[in-house]
Tab-separated table of C-alpha atoms in Angstrom:
chain	number	residue	atom	x	y	z
A	129	MET	CA	44.850	-7.842	99.806
A	130	THR	CA	43.537	-11.321	99.003
A	131	THR	CA	42.715	-13.313	102.124
A	132	ALA	CA	42.221	-16.958	103.040
A	133	GLY	CA	38.500	-16.205	103.234
A	134	ASP	CA	38.562	-14.975	99.629
A	135	ILE	CA	40.017	-18.170	98.182
A	136	MET	CA	38.623	-20.855	100.497
A	137	HIS	CA	35.872	-23.287	99.654
A	138	ARG	CA	32.940	-22.395	101.899
A	139	GLY	CA	30.712	-24.954	103.494
A	140	ALA	CA	33.383	-27.241	104.903
A	141	ARG	CA	32.067	-29.639	107.513
A	142	TRP	CA	33.606	-31.309	110.545
A	143	ILE	CA	33.621	-34.986	111.281
A	144	PRO	CA	33.327	-35.426	115.069
A	145	ALA	CA	36.242	-37.337	116.613
A	146	HIS	CA	33.839	-39.989	117.941
A	147	GLU	CA	32.411	-40.726	114.460
A	148	THR	CA	33.489	-43.921	112.710
A	149	LEU	CA	35.539	-44.050	109.536
A	150	ASP	CA	32.741	-45.662	107.542
A	151	ARG	CA	30.555	-42.651	108.353
A	152	ALA	CA	33.441	-40.327	107.454
A	153	ALA	CA	33.757	-42.050	104.072
A	154	GLN	CA	30.018	-41.642	103.482
A	155	LEU	CA	30.223	-37.941	104.344
A	156	MET	CA	33.198	-37.500	102.003
A	157	ARG	CA	31.144	-39.099	99.223
A	158	GLU	CA	28.127	-36.875	99.957
A	159	LEU	CA	30.260	-33.717	99.988
A	160	ASN	CA	32.509	-34.844	97.114
A	161	VAL	CA	35.673	-34.151	99.135
A	162	GLY	CA	38.783	-36.138	99.958
A	163	ALA	CA	39.389	-34.763	103.438
A	164	LEU	CA	37.463	-33.702	106.517
A	165	PRO	CA	38.616	-31.703	109.523
A	166	ILE	CA	38.152	-33.657	112.749
A	167	SER	CA	36.546	-31.822	115.672
A	168	ASP	CA	36.658	-32.535	119.368
A	169	GLU	CA	33.604	-32.270	121.610
A	170	ASN	CA	33.985	-28.460	121.672
A	171	GLU	CA	34.090	-28.195	117.861
A	172	ARG	CA	37.810	-27.408	117.932
A	173	LEU	CA	40.140	-28.727	115.270
A	174	CYS	CA	41.995	-31.840	116.437
A	175	GLY	CA	43.064	-33.302	113.087
A	176	ILE	CA	42.356	-33.871	109.421
A	177	LEU	CA	41.112	-37.156	108.013
A	178	THR	CA	41.751	-38.016	104.361
A	179	ASP	CA	40.341	-40.741	102.170
A	180	ARG	CA	43.887	-42.087	101.973
A	181	ASP	CA	44.047	-42.268	105.794
A	182	ILE	CA	40.954	-44.457	105.775
A	183	VAL	CA	42.319	-46.794	103.106
A	184	VAL	CA	45.967	-47.016	104.140
A	185	GLY	CA	45.665	-46.476	107.892
A	186	CYS	CA	42.577	-48.602	108.480
A	187	VAL	CA	41.410	-50.888	105.678
A	188	ALA	CA	44.876	-51.930	104.466
A	189	MET	CA	45.852	-52.678	108.066
A	190	GLY	CA	42.949	-55.103	108.354
A	191	HIS	CA	40.868	-52.909	110.658
A	192	ASP	CA	37.105	-52.444	110.423
A	193	PRO	CA	36.199	-48.835	109.447
A	194	ALA	CA	32.906	-49.295	111.323
A	195	ARG	CA	34.899	-49.728	114.543
A	196	VAL	CA	37.692	-47.172	114.147
A	197	THR	CA	36.941	-43.520	114.929
A	198	ALA	CA	38.138	-40.390	113.203
A	199	GLY	CA	39.759	-39.325	116.472
A	200	GLU	CA	41.886	-42.470	116.486
A	201	MET	CA	43.297	-41.397	113.131
A	202	ALA	CA	44.148	-37.844	114.278
A	203	HIS	CA	47.916	-37.583	114.656
A	204	GLY	CA	50.209	-34.625	115.195
A	205	THR	CA	49.327	-30.960	115.435
A	206	PRO	CA	46.664	-29.871	112.955
A	207	ARG	CA	47.454	-26.792	110.890
A	208	TRP	CA	44.891	-24.084	110.129
A	209	ILE	CA	44.687	-20.430	109.128
A	210	GLU	CA	42.497	-17.492	110.088
A	211	ALA	CA	40.027	-16.341	107.413
A	212	SER	CA	41.557	-12.855	107.548
A	213	ALA	CA	45.109	-14.086	106.824
A	214	ASP	CA	46.797	-12.880	103.656
A	215	VAL	CA	47.130	-15.402	100.833
A	216	GLY	CA	50.908	-15.175	101.277
A	217	ASP	CA	50.464	-16.513	104.801
A	218	VAL	CA	48.294	-19.324	103.420
A	219	LEU	CA	51.020	-20.323	100.983
A	220	HIS	CA	53.700	-20.099	103.649
A	221	GLU	CA	51.720	-22.306	106.059
A	222	MET	CA	51.069	-24.921	103.383
A	223	GLN	CA	54.649	-24.834	102.097
A	224	GLU	CA	56.256	-24.854	105.526
A	225	HIS	CA	54.308	-27.925	106.609
A	226	GLN	CA	54.056	-29.563	103.150
A	227	ILE	CA	50.266	-29.810	103.303
A	228	ARG	CA	47.720	-29.757	100.500
A	229	ARG	CA	44.587	-28.851	102.471
A	230	LEU	CA	44.195	-26.136	105.071
A	231	PRO	CA	41.157	-25.525	107.282
A	232	VAL	CA	40.091	-21.895	107.579
A	233	ILE	CA	38.939	-20.695	110.991
A	234	GLU	CA	37.008	-17.577	111.988
A	235	ASN	CA	36.009	-16.801	115.574
A	236	LYS	CA	37.359	-20.251	116.547
A	237	ARG	CA	34.955	-22.002	114.175
A	238	LEU	CA	35.498	-23.776	110.857
A	239	VAL	CA	34.303	-21.616	107.947
A	240	GLY	CA	36.043	-23.258	104.989
A	241	MET	CA	38.901	-25.262	103.529
A	242	ILE	CA	41.628	-24.335	101.087
A	243	SER	CA	42.700	-27.103	98.736
A	244	GLU	CA	44.938	-27.380	95.702
A	245	ALA	CA	41.929	-26.668	93.479
A	246	ASP	CA	41.254	-23.409	95.343
A	247	LEU	CA	44.862	-22.334	94.867
A	248	ALA	CA	44.705	-23.173	91.155
A	249	ARG	CA	41.611	-20.991	90.736
A	250	HIS	CA	42.975	-17.953	92.553
A	251	LEU	CA	46.759	-17.780	92.238
A	252	THR	CA	49.173	-16.905	89.473
A	253	GLU	CA	51.057	-19.647	87.644
A	254	ASP	CA	54.286	-18.573	89.378
A	255	GLN	CA	52.675	-18.771	92.833
A	256	ILE	CA	51.268	-22.221	92.074
A	257	ALA	CA	54.601	-23.468	90.713
A	258	THR	CA	56.469	-22.288	93.808
A	259	TRP	CA	53.853	-23.813	96.094
A	260	ALA	CA	53.831	-27.156	94.269
A	261	GLU	CA	57.609	-27.386	94.244
A	262	SER	CA	57.842	-26.899	97.994
A	263	VAL	CA	54.845	-29.043	98.975
A	264	TYR	CA	55.709	-31.974	96.723
A	265	ALA	CA	59.483	-31.768	97.159
A	266	ARG	CA	60.854	-34.946	98.616
A	267	THR	CA	63.287	-34.648	101.458
A	268	PRO	CA	66.560	-36.496	100.893
A	269	ALA	CA	66.679	-39.997	102.343
A	270	ARG	CA	68.635	-40.281	105.564
A	271	PRO	CA	71.606	-42.647	105.606
């Protein structure tokens, strides 16, 4: 059985909720990533911050990224998966919630992230096609 721990990218790092978005952007550059899990004071997942969040949700709104915190950008219920979960559960979680990045948790601590690139490296073409169709599918516009 292939698990989340088998396909994840190890070495993922938190951005503390109190940290500013300019620091988050610097950390993303240093790590060469486009997203960071946000942690609360107890190192528990409280959100995910993407480079797009910083640009669209802060800069484009005329806010100063040196004054806005990662925690202020955390919205909704963050999704995650246990390192021991089967890859089928990983795909289901990502498809069900139409997400492209999934933090991996072990013993209540962040141990990795699963991204589209990780899926591409470890899954069959059919699995990737099914995943992409469900994650990128647009919901019909409401009247």
